[in-house]
XYZ file of C-alpha atoms in Angstrom:
357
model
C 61.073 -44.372 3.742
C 63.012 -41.904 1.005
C 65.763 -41.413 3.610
C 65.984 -44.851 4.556
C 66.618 -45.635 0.978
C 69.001 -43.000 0.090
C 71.131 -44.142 3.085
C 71.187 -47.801 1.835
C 71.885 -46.310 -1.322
C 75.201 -44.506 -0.391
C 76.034 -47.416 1.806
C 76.063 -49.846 -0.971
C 78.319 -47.412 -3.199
C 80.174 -46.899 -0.440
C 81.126 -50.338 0.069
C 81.842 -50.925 -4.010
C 84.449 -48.740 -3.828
C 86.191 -49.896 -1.192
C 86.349 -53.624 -2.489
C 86.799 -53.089 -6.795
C 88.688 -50.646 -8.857
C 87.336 -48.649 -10.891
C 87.353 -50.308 -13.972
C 85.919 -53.593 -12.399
C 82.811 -51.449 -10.284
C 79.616 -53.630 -11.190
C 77.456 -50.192 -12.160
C 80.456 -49.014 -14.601
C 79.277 -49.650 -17.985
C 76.541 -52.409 -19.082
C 76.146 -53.007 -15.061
C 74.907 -49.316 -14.294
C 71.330 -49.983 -15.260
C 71.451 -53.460 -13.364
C 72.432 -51.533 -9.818
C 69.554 -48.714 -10.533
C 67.445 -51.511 -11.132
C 68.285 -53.266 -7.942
C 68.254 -49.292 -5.967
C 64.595 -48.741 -7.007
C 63.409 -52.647 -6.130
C 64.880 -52.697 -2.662
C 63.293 -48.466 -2.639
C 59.795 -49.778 -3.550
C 59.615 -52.278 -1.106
C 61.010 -49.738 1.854
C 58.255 -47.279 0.601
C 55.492 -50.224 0.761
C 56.573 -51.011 4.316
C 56.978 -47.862 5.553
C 53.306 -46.840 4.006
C 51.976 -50.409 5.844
C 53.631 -48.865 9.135
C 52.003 -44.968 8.847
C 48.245 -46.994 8.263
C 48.718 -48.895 11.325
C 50.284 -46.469 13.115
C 47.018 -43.849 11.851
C 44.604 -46.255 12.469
C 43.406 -44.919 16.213
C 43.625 -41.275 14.976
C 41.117 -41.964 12.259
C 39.070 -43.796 15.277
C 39.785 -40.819 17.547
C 38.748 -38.028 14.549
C 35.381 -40.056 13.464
C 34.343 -39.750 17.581
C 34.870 -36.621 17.407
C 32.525 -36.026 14.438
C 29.807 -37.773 16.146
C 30.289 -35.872 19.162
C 29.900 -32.641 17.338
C 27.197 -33.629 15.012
C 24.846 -34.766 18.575
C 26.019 -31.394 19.825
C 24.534 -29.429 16.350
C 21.569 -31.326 16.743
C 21.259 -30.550 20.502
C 21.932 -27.020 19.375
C 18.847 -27.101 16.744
C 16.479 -28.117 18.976
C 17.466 -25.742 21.167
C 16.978 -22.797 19.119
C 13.364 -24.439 17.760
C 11.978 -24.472 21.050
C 13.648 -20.823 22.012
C 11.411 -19.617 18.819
C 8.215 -20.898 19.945
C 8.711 -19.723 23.231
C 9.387 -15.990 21.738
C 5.812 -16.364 19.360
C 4.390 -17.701 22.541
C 5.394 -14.171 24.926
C 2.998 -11.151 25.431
C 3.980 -8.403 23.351
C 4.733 -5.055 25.266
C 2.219 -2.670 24.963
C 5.212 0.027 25.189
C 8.273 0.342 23.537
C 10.973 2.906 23.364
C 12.714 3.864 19.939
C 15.104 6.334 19.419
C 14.578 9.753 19.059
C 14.490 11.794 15.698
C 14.751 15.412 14.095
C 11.730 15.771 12.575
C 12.069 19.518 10.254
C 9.278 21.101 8.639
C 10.744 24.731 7.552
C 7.911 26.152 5.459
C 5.491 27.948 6.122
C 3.355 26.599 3.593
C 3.983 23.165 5.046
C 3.143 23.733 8.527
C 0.211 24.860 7.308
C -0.718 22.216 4.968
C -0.048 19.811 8.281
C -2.376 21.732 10.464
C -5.017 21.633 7.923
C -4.439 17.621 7.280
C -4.732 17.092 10.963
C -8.583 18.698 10.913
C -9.295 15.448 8.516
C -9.164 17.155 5.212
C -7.700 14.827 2.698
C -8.754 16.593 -0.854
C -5.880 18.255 -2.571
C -7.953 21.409 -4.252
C -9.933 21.698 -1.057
C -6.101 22.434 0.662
C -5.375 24.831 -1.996
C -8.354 26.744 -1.367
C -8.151 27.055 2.394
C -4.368 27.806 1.635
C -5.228 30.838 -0.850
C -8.103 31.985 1.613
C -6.122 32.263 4.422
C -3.537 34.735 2.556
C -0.525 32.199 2.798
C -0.297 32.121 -1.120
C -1.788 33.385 -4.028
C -0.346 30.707 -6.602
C -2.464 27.044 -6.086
C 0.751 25.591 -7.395
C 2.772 27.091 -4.383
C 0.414 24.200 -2.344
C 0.762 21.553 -5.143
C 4.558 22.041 -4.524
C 4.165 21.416 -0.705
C 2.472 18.544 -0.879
C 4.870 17.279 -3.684
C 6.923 18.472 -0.454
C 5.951 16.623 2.095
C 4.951 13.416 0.270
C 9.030 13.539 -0.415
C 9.844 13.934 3.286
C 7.789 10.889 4.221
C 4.912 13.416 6.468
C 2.371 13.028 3.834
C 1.071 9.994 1.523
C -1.835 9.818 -1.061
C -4.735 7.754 -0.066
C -4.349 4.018 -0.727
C -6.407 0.742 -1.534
C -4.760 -2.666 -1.840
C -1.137 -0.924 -1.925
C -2.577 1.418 -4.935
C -2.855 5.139 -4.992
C -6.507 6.103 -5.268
C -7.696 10.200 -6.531
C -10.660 11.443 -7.644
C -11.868 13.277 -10.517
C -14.947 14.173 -12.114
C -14.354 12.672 -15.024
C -12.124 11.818 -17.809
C -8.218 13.074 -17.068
C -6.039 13.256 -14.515
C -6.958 12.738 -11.216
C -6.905 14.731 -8.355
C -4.878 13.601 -4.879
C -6.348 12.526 -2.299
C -3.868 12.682 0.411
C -3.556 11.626 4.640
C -1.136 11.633 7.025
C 1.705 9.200 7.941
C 2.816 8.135 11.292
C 5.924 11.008 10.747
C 3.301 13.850 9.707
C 1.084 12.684 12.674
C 3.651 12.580 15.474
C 5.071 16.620 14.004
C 1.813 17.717 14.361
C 1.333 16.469 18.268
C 5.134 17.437 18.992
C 6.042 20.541 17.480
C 2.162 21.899 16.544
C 0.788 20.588 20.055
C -2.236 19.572 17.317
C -3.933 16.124 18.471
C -4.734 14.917 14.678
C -8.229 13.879 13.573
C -9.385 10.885 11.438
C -9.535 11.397 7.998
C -12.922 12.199 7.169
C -12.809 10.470 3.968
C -12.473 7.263 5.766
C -15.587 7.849 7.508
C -17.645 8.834 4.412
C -15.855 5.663 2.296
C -17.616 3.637 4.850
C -21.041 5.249 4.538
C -20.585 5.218 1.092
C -18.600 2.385 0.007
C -16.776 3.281 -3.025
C -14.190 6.206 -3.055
C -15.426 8.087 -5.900
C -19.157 8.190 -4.419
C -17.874 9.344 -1.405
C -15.808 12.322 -2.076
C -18.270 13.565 -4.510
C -20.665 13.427 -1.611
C -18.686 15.270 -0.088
C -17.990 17.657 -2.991
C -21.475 18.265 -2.974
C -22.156 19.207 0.601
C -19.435 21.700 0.468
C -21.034 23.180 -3.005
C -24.390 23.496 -1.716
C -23.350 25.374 1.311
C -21.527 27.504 -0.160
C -24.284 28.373 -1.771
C -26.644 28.734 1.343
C -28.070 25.819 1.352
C -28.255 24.087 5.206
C -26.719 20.398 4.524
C -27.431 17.301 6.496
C -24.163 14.768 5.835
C -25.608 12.704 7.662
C -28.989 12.204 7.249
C -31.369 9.008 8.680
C -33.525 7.084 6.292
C -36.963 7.576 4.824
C -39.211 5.387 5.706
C -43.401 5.100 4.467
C -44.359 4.028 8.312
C -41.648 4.278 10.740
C -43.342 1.278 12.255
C -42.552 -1.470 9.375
C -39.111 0.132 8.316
C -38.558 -2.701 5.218
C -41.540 -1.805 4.072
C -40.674 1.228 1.999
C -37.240 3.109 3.031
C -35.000 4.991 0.949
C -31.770 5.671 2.017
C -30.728 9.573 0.631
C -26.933 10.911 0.583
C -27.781 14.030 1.899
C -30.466 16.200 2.897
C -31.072 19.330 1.803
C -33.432 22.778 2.804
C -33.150 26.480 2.818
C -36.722 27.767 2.303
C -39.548 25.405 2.666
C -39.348 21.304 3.659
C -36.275 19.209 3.396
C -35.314 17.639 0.233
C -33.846 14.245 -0.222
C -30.048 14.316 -2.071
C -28.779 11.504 -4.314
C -25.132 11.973 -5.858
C -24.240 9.627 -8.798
C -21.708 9.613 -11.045
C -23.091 7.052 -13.427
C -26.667 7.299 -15.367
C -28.424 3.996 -16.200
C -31.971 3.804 -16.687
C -32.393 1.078 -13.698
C -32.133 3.703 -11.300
C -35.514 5.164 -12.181
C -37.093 2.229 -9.625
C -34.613 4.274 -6.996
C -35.789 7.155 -8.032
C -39.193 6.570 -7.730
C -39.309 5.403 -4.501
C -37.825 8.235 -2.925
C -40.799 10.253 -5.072
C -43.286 8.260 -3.340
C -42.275 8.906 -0.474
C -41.700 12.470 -0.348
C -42.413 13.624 -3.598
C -39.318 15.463 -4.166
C -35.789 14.870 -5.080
C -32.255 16.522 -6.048
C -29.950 14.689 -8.181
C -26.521 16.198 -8.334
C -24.322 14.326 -11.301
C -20.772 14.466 -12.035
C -20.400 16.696 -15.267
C -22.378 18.415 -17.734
C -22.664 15.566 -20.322
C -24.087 13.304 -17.659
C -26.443 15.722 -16.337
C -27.805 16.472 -19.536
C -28.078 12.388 -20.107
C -29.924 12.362 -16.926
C -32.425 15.181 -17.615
C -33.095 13.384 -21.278
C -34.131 9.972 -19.323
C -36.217 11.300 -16.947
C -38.392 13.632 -19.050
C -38.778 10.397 -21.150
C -39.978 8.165 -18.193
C -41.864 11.042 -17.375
C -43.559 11.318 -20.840
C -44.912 7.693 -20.280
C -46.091 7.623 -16.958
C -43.363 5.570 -15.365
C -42.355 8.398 -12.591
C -44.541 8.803 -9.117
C -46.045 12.198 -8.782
C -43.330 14.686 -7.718
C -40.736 17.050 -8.318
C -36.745 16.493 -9.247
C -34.362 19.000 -9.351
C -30.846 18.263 -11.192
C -27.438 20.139 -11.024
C -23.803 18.755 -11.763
C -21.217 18.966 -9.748
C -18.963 20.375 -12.799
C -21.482 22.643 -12.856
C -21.394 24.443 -9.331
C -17.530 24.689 -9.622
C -17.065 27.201 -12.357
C -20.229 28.477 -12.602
C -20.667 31.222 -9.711
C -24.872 31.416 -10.546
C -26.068 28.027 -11.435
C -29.684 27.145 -12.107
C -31.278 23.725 -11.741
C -33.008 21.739 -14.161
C -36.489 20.983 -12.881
C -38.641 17.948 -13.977
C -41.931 17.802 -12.786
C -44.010 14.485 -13.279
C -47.973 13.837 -13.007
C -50.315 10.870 -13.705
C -50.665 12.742 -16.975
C -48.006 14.866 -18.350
C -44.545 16.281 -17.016
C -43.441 19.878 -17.220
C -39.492 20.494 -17.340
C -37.892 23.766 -16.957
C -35.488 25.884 -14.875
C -34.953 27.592 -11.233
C -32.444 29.767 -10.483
C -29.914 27.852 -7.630
């Protein structure tokens, strides 16, 4: 449409020229904005039909484009559904019971932490317990040598600390700073069967955190089976209830954490952390039914708590007949000879005193 009306344009000039002089042109002068005029009318109306013309003539490509949108938007759809039904199918499949990954270098250069792997694979999780057997066996004379391999191998991804609900979980005896409690991971496990040839074994706290329920109860369970035979005492981790007639087990059953003997009959073992006067009724009934008992506490101060409750209970009659021996567990790690506190109740008085552990 422009070069349509540029050409009548110079035509029209064209044509002025050749018919007037200069001096009588019609766009010299006052007529000049007349003839511009006149240019841009007949240049508007061009444009208008020449727009009118590019419409119609655009018309079936504008049909053509909007069937092509449709086309593709059925084929998206198509496409959708498609990939819906491929994802069910997928959740739907067996999983393999097998799959191959790619193999990886797996380096454990210490000495100190092959060791520390071997010994995690027997189902020792306790940090100080590793130390120990670490210091024992010759491989070190510093604890904090260990304390740096497991800082170690925790880095390297072959060791974690124990966990419940996504939360590190130690143990101590009281107050302060706990102490690890550590396991293997899946990397630590597959060294030990590749390069060590070592099948690993279950973490035995796992097992006694089931017997035991809460993780604190159970590794000072633990702490105090180790104790006691170290000190020659034959230990029963696992030992079956008490019951007053075998035949009616509800009837009267107590349920001790360990049992105990090294000269004369068994004795039942309860290990608490805690001291609250309700326990007495537990107490009790494990006095009636075999008239003797060891409680092993946590630390001095609740030992010493303990001792002052049951002399009292004792002093008023509210204790079976028997004989209960105390020791903390605080107690049989630093000192090397230990003594037990000894309370011994009657329908009439109680007598409290010592015997050398």
């Amino acid at each position: 449409a422009q070069q349509a009306a540029q050409t009548w344009r110079d035509t029209t000039i064209a044509g002025l020229h050749a018919l007037t002089p200069p001096a009588a042109r019609l766009y010299a002068g006052r007529a000049l904005p007349a003839l511009w005029q006149l240019t841009l009318t007949r240049y508007q109306d061009e444009l208008t039909a020449a727009v009118t013309q590019l419409q119609r003539q655009s018309s079936p490509f504008n049909w053509n484009l909007q069937g092509q949108v449709s086309r593709l938007q059925a084929q998206l759809s198509a496409c959708q559904a498609r990939c819906a039904a491929l994802e069910t199918e997928l959740a739907l499949r067996p999983t393999p019971h097998q799959v191959i990954v790619p193999t990886q270098a797996l380096t454990v250069r210490s000495e100190i932490d092959q060791a520390l792997l071997r010994r995690l694979g027997t189902g020792e999780s306790r940090s100080w317990r590793l130390q120990q057997a670490l210091v024992a066996a010759g491989l070190t004379v510093n604890p904090k040598t260990v304390t740096n391999a497991l800082r170690r191998l925790t880095t390297n991804g072959f060791i974690d600390d124990y966990r419940h609900a996504g939360q590190a979980v130690g143990w101590s005896l009281g107050p302060g700073h706990p102490r690890r409690l550590v396991v293997l991971t899946a990397q630590g496990e597959l060294w030990l069967r590749t390069a060590a040839g070592i099948t690993p074994q279950p973490p035995e706290l796992l097992r006694m955190i089931q017997r035991h329920s809460a993780v604190q109860h159970a590794v000072g369970v633990m702490e105090a089976r180790d104790q006691l035979a170290a000190a020659g005492y034959a230990i029963d981790a696992e030992p079956q209830p008490l019951y007053a007639d075998p035949q009616q087990p509800w009837a009267g059953r107590a349920e001790p954490d360990l049992m105990l003997k090294r000269d004369g009959p068994a004795w039942p073992v309860e290990v608490q952390r805690e001291v609250h006067p309700r326990q007495l009724e537990k107490w009790g009934k494990t006095l009636r039914l075999r008239g003797r008992l060891i409680l092993i506490l946590f630390t001095r101060t609740k030992l010493a708590r303990q001792v002052e409750h049951l002399q009292r209970a004792a002093r008023h009659g509210a204790l079976p007949p028997g004989e209960i021996r105390l020791t903390a567990l605080e107690v049989l790690e630093d000192t090397p000879r230990w003594e037990w506190k000894v309370i011994k109740s009657s329908p009439t008085n109680a007598l409290s005193g010592v015997n050398q552990g």
